[in-house]
mmCIF file of C-alpha atoms in Angstrom:
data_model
loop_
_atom_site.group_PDB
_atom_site.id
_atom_site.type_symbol
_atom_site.label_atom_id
_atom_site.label_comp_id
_atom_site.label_asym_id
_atom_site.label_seq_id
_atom_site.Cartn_x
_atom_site.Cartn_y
_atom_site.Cartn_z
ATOM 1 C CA UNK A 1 23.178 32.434 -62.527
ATOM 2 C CA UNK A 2 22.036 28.553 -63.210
ATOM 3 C CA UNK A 3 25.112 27.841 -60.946
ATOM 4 C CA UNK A 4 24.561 30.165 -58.050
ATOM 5 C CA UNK A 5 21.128 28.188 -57.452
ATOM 6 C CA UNK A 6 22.624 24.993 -57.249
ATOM 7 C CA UNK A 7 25.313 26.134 -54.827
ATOM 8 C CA UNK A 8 22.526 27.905 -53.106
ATOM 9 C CA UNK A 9 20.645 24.542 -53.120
ATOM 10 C CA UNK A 10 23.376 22.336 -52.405
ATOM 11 C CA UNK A 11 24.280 24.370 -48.753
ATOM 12 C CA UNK A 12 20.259 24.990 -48.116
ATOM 13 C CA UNK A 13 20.681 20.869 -48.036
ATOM 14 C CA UNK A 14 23.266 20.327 -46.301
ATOM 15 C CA UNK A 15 21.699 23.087 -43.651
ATOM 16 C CA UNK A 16 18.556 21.013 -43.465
ATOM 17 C CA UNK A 17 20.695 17.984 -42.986
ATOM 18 C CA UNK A 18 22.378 20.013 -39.698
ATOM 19 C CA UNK A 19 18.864 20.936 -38.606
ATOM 20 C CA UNK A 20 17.398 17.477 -38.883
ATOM 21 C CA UNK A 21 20.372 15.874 -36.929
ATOM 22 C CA UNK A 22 20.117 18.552 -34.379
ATOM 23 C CA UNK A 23 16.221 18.356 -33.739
ATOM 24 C CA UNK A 24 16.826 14.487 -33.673
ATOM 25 C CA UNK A 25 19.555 15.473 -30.847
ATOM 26 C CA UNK A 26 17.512 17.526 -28.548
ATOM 27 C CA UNK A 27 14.625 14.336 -28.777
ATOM 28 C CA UNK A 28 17.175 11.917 -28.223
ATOM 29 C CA UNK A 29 18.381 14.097 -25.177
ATOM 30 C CA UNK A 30 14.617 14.345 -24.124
ATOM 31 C CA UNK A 31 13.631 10.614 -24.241
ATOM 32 C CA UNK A 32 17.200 9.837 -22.001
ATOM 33 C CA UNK A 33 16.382 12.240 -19.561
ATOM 34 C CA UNK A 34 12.481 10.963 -19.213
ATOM 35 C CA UNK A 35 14.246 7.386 -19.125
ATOM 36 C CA UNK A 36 16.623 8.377 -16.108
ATOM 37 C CA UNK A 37 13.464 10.259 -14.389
ATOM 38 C CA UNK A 38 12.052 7.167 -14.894
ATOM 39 C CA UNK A 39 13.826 4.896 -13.447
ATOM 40 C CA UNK A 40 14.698 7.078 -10.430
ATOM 41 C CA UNK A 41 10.908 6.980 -10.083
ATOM 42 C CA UNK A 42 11.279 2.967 -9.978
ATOM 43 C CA UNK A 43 13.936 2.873 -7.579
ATOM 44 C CA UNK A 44 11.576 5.255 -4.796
ATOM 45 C CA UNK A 45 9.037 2.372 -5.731
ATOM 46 C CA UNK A 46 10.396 -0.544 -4.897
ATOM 47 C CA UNK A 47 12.344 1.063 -2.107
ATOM 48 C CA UNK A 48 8.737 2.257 -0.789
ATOM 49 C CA UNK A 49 7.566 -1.087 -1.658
ATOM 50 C CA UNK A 50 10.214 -2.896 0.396
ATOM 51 C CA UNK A 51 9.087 -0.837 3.488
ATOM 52 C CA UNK A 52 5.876 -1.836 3.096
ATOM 53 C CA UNK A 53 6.625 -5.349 2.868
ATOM 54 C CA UNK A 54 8.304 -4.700 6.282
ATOM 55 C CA UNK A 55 5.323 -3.549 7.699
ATOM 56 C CA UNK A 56 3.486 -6.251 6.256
ATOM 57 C CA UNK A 57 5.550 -8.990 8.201
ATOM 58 C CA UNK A 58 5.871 -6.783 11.006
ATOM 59 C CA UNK A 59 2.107 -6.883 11.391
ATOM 60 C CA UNK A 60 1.724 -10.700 10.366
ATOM 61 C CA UNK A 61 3.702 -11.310 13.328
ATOM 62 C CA UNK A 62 1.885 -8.958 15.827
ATOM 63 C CA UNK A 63 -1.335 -10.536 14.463
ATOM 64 C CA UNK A 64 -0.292 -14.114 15.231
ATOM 65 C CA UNK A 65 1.393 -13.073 18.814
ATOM 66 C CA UNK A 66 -2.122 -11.240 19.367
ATOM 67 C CA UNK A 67 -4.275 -14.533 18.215
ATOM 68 C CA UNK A 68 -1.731 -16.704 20.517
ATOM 69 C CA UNK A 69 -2.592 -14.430 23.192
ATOM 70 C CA UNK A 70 -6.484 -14.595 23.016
ATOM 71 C CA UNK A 71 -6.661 -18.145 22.231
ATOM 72 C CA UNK A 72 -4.737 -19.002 25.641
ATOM 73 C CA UNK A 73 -7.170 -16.219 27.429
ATOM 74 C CA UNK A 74 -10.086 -18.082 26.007
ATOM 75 C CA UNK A 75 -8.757 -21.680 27.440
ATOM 76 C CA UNK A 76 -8.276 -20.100 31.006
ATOM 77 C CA UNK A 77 -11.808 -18.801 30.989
ATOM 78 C CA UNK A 78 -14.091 -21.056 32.686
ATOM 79 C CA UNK A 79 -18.158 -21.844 31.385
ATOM 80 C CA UNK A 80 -20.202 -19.648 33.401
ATOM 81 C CA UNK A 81 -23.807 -21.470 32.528
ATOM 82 C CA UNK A 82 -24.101 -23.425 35.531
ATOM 83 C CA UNK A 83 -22.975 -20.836 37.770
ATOM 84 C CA UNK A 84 -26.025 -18.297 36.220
ATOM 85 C CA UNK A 85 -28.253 -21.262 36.714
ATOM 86 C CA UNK A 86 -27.808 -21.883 40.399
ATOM 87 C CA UNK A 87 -28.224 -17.810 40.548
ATOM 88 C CA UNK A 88 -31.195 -17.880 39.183
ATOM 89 C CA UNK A 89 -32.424 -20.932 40.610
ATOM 90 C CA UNK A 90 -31.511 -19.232 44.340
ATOM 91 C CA UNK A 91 -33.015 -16.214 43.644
ATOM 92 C CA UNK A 92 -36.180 -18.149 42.733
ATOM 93 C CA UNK A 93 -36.199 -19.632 45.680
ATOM 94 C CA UNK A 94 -35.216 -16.973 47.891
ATOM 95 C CA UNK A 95 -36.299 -13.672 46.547
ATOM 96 C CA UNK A 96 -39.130 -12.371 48.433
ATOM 97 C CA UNK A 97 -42.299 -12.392 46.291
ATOM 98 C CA UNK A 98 -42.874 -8.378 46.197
ATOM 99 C CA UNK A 99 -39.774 -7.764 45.087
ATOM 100 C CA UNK A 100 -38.695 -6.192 41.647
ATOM 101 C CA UNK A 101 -36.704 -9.040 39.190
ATOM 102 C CA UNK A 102 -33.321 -8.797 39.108
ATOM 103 C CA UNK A 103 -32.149 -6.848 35.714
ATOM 104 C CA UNK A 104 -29.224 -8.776 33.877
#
């Protein structure tokens, strides 16, 4: 009988050992397949991030051609001051006395 338990014993451990190997397996198998989901996760980021950097140039540029733009508009514009001045100095002169003032 003594022997039948240590047969018994000897398979029950060499069943654990199967089970052990297995479960190890299956958490291998897990971890590889979160590592590939992973990195396919990385490769949509950069990609997504290399768009953006696109963008980001492509902007950069449209913000430089726009401050080009209104930097030569504001050297063509000419000072107005002495132009309002002599205005306002003719309409002092000129505008009849019962007259409303002008609204700017």
């Amino acid at each position: 009988m003594k022997l039948w338990k240590y047969i018994l014993g000897a398979i029950a451990f060499v069943g654990g050992l199967f089970v052990l190997n297995s479960s190890k397996k299956k958490t291998q198998q897990e971890t590889d397949l979160k590592l590939k989901e992973n990195e396919r996760l990385t490769e949509q980021l950069k990609e997504a991030a290399k768009k953006v950097e696109a963008a980001k140039e492509e902007t950069k540029k449209e913000i430089s051609k726009a401050k080009k733009k209104t930097s030569t508009t504001k050297k063509q514009i000419k000072d107005t001051t002495s132009a309002k001045k002599t205005a306002e100095n003719f309409e002092k002169k000129y505008r009849k006395r019962g007259r409303p003032k002008k609204k700017a």
